[in-house]
mmCIF file of N, CA and C in Angstrom:
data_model
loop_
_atom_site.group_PDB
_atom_site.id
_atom_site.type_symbol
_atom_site.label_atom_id
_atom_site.label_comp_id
_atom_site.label_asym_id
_atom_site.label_seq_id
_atom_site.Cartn_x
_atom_site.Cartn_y
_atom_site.Cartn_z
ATOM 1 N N UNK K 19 30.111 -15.886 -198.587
ATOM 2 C CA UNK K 19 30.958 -16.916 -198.006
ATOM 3 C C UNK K 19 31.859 -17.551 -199.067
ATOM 4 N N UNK K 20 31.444 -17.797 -200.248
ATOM 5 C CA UNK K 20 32.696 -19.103 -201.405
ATOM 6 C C UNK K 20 32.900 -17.239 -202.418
ATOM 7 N N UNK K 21 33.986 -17.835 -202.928
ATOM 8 C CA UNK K 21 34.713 -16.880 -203.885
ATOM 9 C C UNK K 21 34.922 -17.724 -205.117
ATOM 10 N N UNK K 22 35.963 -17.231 -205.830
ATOM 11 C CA UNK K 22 35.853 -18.027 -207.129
ATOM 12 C C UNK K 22 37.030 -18.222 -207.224
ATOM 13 N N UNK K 23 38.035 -18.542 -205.775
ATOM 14 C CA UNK K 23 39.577 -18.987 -205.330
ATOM 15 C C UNK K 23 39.513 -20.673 -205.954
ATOM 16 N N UNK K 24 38.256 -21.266 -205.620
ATOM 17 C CA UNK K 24 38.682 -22.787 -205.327
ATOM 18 C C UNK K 24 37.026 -23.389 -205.529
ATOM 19 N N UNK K 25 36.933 -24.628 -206.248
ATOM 20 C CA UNK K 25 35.179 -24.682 -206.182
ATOM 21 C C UNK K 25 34.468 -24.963 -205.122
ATOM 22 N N UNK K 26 33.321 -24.620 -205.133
ATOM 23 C CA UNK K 26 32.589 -24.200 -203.646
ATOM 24 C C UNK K 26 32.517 -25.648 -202.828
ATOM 25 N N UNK K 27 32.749 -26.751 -203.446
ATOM 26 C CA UNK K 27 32.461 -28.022 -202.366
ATOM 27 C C UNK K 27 34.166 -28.061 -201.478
ATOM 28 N N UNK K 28 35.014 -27.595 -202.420
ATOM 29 C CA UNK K 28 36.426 -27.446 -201.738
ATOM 30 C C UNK K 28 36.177 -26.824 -200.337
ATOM 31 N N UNK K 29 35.671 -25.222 -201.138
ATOM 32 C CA UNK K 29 35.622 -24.253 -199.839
ATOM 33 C C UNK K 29 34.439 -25.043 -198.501
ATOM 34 N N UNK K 30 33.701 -25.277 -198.663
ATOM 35 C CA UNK K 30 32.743 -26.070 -198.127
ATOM 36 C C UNK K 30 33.512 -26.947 -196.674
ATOM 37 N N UNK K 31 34.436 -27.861 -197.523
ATOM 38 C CA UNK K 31 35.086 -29.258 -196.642
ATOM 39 C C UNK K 31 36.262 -28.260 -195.857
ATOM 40 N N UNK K 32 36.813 -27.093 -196.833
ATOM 41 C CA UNK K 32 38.072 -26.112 -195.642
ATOM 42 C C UNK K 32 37.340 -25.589 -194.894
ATOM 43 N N UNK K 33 36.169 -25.189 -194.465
ATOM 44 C CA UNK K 33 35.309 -24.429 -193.292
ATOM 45 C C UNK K 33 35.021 -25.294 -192.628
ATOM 46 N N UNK K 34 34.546 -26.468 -192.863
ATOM 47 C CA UNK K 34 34.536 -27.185 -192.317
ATOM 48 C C UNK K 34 35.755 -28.051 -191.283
ATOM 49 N N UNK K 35 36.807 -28.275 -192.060
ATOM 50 C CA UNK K 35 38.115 -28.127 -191.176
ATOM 51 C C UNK K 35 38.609 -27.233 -190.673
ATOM 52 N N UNK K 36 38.409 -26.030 -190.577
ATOM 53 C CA UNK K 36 38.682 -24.717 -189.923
ATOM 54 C C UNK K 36 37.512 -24.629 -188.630
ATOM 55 N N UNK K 37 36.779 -25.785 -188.617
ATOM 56 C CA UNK K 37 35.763 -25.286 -187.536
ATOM 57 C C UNK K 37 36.308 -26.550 -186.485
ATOM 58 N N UNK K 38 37.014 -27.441 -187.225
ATOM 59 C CA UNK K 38 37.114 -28.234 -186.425
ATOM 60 C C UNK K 38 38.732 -28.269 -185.915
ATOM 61 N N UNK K 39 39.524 -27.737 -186.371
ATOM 62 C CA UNK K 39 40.676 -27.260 -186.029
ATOM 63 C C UNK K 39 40.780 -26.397 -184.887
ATOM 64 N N UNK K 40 39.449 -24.761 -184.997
ATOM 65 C CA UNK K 40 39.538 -24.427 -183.841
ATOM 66 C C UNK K 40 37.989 -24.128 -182.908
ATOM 67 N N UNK K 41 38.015 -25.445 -183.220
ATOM 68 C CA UNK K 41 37.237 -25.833 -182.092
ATOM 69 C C UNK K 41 36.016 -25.702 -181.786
ATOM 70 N N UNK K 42 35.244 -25.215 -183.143
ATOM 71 C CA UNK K 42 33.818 -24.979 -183.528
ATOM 72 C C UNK K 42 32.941 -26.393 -182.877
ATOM 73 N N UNK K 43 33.812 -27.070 -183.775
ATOM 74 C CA UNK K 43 32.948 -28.803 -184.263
ATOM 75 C C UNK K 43 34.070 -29.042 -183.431
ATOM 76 N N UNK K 44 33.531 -29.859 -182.190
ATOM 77 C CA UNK K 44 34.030 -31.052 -181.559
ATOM 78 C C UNK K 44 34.051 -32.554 -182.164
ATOM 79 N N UNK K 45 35.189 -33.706 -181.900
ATOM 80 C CA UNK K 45 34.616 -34.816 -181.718
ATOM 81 C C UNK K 45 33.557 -35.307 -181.250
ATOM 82 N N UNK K 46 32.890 -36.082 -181.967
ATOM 83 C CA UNK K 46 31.487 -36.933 -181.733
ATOM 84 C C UNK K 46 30.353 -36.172 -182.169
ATOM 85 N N UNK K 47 30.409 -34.438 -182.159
ATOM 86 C CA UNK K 47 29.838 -33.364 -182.662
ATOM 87 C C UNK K 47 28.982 -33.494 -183.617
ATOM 88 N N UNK K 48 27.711 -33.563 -184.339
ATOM 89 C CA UNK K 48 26.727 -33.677 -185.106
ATOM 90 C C UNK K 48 27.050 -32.532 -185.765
ATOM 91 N N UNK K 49 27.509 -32.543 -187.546
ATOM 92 C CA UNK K 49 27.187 -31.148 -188.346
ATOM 93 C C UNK K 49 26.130 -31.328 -189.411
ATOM 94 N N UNK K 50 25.870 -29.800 -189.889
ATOM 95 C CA UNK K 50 24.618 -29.702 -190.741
ATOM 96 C C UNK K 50 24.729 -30.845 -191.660
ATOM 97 N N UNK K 51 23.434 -31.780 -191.702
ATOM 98 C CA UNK K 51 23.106 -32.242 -192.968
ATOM 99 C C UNK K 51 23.493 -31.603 -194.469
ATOM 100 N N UNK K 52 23.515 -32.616 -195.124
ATOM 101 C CA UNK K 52 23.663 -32.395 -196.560
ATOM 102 C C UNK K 52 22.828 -30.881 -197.318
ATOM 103 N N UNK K 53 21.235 -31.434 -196.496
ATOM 104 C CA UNK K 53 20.652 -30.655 -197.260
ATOM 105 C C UNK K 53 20.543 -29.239 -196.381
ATOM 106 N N UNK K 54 20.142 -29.183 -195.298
ATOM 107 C CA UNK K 54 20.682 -28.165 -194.232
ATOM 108 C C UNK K 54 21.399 -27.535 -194.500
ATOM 109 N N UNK K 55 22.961 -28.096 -195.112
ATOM 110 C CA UNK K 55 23.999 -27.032 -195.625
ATOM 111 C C UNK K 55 23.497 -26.155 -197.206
ATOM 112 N N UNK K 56 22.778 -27.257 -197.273
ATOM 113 C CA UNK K 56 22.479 -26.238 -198.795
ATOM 114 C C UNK K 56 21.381 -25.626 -199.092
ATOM 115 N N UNK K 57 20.625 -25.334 -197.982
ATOM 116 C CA UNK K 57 19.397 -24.922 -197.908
ATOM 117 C C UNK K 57 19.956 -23.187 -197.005
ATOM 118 N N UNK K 58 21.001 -23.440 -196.115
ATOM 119 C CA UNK K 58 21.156 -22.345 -195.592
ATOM 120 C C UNK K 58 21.959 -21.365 -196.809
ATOM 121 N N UNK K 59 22.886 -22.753 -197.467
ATOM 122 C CA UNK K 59 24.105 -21.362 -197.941
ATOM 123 C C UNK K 59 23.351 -21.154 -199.888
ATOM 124 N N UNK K 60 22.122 -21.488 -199.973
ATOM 125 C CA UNK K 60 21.121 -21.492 -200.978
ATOM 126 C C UNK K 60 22.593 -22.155 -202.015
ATOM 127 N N UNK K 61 23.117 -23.677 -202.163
ATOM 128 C CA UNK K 61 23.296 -24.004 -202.961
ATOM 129 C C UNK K 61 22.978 -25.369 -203.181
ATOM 130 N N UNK K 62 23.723 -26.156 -204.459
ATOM 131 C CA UNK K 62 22.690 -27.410 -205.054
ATOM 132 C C UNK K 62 23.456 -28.352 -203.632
ATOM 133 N N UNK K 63 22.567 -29.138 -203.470
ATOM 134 C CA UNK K 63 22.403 -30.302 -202.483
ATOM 135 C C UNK K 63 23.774 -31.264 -202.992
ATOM 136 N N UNK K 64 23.318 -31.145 -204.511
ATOM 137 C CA UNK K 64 25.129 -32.138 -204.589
ATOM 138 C C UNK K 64 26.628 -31.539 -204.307
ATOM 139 N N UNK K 65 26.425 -30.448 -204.151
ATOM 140 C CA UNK K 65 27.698 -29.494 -204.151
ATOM 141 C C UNK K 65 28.140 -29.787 -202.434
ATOM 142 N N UNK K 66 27.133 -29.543 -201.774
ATOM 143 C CA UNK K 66 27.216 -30.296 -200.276
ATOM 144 C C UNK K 66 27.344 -31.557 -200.073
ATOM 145 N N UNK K 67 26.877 -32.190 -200.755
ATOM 146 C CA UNK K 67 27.550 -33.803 -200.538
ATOM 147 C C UNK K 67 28.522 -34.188 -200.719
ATOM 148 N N UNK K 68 29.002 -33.676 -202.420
ATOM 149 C CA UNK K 68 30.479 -33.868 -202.663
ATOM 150 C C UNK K 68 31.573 -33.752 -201.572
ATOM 151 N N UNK K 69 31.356 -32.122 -200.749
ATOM 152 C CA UNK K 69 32.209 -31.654 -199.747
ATOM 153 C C UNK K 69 32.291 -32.545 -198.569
ATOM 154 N N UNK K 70 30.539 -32.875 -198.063
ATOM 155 C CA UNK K 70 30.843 -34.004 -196.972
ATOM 156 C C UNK K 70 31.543 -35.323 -197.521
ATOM 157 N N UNK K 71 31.207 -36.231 -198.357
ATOM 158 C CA UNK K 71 31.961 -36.946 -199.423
ATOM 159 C C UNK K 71 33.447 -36.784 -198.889
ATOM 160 N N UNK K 72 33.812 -35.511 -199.160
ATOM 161 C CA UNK K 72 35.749 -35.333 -199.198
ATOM 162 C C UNK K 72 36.032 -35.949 -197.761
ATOM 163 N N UNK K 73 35.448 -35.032 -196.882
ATOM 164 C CA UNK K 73 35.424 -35.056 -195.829
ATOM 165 C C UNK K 73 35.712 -36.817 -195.165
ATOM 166 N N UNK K 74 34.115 -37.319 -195.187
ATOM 167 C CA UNK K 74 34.427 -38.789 -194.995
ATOM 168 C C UNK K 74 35.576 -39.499 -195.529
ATOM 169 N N UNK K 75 36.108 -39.175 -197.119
ATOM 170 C CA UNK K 75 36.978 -39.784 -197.418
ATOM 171 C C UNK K 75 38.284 -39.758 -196.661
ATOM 172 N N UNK K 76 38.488 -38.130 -196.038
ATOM 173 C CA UNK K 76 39.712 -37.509 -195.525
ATOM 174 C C UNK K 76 39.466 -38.132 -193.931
ATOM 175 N N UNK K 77 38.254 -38.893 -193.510
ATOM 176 C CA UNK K 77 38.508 -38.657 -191.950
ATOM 177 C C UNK K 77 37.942 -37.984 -191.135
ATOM 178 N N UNK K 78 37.540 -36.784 -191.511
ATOM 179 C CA UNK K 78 37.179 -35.573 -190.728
ATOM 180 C C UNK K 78 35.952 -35.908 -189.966
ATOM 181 N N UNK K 79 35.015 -36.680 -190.860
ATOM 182 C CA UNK K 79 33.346 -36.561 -190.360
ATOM 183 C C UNK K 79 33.359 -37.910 -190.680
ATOM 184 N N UNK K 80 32.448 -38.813 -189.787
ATOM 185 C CA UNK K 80 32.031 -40.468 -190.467
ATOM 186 C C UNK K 80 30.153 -39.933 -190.635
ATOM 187 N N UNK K 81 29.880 -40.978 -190.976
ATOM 188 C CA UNK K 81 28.549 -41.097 -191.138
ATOM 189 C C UNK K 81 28.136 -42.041 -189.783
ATOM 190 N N UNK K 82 26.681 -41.700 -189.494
ATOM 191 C CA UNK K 82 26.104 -42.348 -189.094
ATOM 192 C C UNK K 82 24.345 -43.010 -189.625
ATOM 193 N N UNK K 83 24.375 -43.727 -190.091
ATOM 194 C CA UNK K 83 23.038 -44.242 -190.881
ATOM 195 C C UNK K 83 21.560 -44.307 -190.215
ATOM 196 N N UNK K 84 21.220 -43.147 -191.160
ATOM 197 C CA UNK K 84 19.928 -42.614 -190.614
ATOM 198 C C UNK K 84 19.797 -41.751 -189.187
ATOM 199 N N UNK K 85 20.851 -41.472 -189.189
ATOM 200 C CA UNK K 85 20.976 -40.079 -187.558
ATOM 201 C C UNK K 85 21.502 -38.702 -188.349
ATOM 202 N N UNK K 86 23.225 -39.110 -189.117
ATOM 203 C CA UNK K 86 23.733 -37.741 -189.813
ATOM 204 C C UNK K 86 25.345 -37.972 -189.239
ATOM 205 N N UNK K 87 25.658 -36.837 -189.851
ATOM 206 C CA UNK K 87 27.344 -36.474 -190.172
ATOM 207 C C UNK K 87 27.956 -35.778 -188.696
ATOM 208 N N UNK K 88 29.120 -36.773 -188.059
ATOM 209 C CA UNK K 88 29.289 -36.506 -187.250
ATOM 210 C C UNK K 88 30.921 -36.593 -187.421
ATOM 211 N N UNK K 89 31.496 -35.175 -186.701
ATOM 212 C CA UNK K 89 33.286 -35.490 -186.586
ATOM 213 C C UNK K 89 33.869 -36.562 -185.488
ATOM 214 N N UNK K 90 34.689 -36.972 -186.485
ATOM 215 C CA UNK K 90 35.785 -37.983 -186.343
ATOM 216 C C UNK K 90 36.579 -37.668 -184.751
ATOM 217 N N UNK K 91 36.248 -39.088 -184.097
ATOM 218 C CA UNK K 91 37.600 -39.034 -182.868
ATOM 219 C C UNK K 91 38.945 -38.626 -183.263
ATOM 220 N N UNK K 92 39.765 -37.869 -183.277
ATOM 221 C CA UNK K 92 40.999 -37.819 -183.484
ATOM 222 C C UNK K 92 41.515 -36.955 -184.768
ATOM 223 N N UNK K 93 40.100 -36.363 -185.204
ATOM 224 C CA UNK K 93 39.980 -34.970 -186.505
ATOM 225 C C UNK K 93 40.521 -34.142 -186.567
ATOM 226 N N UNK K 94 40.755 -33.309 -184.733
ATOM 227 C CA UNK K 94 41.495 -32.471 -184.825
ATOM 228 C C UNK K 94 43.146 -32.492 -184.955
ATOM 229 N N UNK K 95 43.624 -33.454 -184.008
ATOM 230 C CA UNK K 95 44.689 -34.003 -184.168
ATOM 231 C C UNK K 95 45.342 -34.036 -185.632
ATOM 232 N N UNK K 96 44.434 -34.863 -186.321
ATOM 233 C CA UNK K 96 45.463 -35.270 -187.616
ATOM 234 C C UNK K 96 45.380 -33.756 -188.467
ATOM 235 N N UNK K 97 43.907 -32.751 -188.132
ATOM 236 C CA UNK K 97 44.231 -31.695 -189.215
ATOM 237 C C UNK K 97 45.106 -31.281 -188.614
ATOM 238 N N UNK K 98 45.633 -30.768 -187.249
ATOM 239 C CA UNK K 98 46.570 -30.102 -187.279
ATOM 240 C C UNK K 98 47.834 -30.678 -187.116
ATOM 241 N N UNK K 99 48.238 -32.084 -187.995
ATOM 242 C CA UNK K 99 49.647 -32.131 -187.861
ATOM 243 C C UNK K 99 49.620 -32.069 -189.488
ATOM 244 N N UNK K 100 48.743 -32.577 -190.334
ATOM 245 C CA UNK K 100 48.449 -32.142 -191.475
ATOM 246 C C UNK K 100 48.676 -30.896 -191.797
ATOM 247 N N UNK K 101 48.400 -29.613 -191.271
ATOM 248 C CA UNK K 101 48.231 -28.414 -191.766
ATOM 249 C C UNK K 101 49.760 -27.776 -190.979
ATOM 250 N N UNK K 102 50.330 -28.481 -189.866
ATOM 251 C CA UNK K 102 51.536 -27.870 -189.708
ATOM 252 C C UNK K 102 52.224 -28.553 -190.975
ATOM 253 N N UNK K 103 53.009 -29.577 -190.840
ATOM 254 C CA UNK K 103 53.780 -30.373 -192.142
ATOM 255 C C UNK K 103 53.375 -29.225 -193.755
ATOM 256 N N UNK K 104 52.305 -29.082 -193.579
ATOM 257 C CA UNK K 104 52.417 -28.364 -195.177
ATOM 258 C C UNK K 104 52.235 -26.698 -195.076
ATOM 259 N N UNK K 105 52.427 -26.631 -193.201
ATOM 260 C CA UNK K 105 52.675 -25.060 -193.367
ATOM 261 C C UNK K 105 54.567 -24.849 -193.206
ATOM 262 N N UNK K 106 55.324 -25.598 -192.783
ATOM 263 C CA UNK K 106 56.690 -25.700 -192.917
ATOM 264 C C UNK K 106 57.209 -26.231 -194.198
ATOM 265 N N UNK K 107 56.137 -26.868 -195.214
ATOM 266 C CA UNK K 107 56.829 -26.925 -196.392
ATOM 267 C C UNK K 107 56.006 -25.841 -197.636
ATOM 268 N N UNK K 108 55.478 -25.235 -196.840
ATOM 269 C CA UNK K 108 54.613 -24.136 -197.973
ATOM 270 C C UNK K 108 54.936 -22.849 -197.389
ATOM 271 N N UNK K 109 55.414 -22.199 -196.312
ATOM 272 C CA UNK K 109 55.808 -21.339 -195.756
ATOM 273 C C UNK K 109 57.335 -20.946 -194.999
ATOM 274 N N UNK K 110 57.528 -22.238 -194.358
ATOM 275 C CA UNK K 110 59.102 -22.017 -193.687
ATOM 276 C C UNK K 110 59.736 -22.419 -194.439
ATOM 277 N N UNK K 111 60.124 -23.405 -195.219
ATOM 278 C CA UNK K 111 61.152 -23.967 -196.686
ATOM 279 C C UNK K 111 61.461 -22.489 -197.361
ATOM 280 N N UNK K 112 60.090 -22.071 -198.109
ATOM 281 C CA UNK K 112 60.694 -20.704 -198.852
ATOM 282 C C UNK K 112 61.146 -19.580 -198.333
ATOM 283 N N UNK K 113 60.732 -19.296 -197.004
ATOM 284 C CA UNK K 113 60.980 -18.144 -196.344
ATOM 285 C C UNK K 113 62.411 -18.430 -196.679
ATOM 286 N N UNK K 114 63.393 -19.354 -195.408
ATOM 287 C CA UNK K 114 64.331 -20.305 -195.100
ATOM 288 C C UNK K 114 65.031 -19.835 -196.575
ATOM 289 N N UNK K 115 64.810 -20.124 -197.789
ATOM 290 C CA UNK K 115 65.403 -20.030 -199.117
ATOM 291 C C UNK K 115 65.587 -18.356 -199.457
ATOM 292 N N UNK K 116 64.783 -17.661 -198.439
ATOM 293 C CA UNK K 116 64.711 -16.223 -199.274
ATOM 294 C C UNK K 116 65.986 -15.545 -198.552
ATOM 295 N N UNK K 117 65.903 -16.019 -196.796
ATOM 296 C CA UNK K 117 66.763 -15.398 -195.913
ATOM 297 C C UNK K 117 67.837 -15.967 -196.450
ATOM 298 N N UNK K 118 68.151 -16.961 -196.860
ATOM 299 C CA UNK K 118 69.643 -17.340 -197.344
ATOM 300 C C UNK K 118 70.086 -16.908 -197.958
ATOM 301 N N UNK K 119 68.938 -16.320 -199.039
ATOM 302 C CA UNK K 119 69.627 -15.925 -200.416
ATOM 303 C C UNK K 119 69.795 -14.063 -200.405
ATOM 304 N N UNK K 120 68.977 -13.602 -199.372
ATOM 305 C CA UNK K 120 69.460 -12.418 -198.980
ATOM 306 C C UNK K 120 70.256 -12.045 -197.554
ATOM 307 N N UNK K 121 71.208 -13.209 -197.086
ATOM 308 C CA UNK K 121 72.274 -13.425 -195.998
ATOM 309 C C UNK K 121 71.868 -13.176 -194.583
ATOM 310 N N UNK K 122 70.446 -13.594 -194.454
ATOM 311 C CA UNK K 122 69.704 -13.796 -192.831
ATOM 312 C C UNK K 122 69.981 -14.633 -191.989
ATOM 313 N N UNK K 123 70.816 -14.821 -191.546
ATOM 314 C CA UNK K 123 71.179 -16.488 -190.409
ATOM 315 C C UNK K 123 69.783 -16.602 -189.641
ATOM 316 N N UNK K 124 69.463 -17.470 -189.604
ATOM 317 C CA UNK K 124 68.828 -18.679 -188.773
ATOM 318 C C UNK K 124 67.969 -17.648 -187.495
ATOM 319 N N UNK K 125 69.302 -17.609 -187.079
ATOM 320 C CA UNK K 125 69.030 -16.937 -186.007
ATOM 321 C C UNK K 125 68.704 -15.330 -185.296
ATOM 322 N N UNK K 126 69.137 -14.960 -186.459
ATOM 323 C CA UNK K 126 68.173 -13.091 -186.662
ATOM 324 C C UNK K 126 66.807 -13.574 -186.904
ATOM 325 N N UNK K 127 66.592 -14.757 -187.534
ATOM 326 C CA UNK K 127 64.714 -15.145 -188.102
ATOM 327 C C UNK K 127 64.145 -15.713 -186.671
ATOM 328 N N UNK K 128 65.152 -16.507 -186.375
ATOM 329 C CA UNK K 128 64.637 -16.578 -184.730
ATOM 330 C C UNK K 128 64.468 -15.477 -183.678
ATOM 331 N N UNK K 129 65.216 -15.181 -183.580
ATOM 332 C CA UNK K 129 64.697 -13.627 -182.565
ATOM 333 C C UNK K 129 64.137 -12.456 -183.107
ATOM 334 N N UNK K 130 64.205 -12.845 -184.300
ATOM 335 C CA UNK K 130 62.474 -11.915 -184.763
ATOM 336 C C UNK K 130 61.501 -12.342 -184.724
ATOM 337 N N UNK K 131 60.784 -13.403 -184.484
ATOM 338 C CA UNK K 131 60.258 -14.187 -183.909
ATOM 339 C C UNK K 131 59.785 -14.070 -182.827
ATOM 340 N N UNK K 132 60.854 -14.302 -182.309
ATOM 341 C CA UNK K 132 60.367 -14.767 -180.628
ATOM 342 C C UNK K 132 59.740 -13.163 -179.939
ATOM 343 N N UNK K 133 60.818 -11.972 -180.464
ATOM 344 C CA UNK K 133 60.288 -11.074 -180.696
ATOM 345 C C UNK K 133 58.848 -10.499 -180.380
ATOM 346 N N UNK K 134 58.037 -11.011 -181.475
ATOM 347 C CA UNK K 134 56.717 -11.117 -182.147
ATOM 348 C C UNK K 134 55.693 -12.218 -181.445
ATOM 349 N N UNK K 135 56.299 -13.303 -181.001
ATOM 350 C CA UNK K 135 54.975 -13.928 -180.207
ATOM 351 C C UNK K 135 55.026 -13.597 -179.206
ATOM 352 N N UNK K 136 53.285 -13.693 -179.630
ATOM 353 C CA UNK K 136 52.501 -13.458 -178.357
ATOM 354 C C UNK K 136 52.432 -14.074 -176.473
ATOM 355 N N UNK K 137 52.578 -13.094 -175.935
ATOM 356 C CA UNK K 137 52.771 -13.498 -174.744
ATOM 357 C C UNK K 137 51.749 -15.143 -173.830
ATOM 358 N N UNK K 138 52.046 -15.569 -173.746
ATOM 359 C CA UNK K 138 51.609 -17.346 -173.202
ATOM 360 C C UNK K 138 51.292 -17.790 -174.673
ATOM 361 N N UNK K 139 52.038 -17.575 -175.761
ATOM 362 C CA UNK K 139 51.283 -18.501 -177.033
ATOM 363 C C UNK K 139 52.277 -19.251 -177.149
ATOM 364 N N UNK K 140 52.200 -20.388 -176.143
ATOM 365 C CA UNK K 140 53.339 -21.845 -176.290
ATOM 366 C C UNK K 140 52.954 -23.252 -177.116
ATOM 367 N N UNK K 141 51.808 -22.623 -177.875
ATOM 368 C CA UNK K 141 51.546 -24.213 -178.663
ATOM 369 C C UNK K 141 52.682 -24.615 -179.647
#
């Protein structure tokens, strides 16, 4: 499951937003304990806290005292306006810069596109 891309409490808190983005982990949703997580994925107990840690800090999961780690009303929402905003400035900006600079209008990138999606994928 972790690679040696990013340190493992990183990767930890992105699976964790990837579950709750699509739709693993609901709002109000109870996830693994601290130690639960690190008992399954055999690593140190602080490496899992840190990640829940991010997490609470970011929103994603609150605590509840003496029950456990539960996602945030409104988690999914903000990751995904979060993760669009920095997929149009980490993906469409440069594309956008490449087609210009090799004379693509706008609109050949658009109907290659439209092209390419998938049939009822109107999100």
């Amino acid at each position: 499951m972790f690679d040696d891309r990013s340190p493992i409490y990183r990767q930890i808190a992105d699976q964790v937003k990837d579950d709750v983005l699509r739709g693993v982990l609901g709002a109000g949703q109870q996830v693994m304990s601290t130690n639960q997580y690190a008992a399954h994925y055999r690593i140190n107990p602080a490496t899992a806290a840190k990640a829940f840690q991010q997490l609470v800090d970011e929103g994603v999961i609150y605590k509840r005292r003496g029950v456990g780690m539960f996602v945030a009303d409104g988690a999914r929402d903000r990751l995904r306006t979060e993760r669009r905003e920095r997929f149009f400035t980490e993906v469409v900006g440069p594309m956008l810069a490449e087609a210009h600079a090799l004379g693509i209008p706008v609109a050949d990138i658009v109907a290659h596109l439209q092209r390419h999606d998938p049939p009822g994928d109107s999100r």
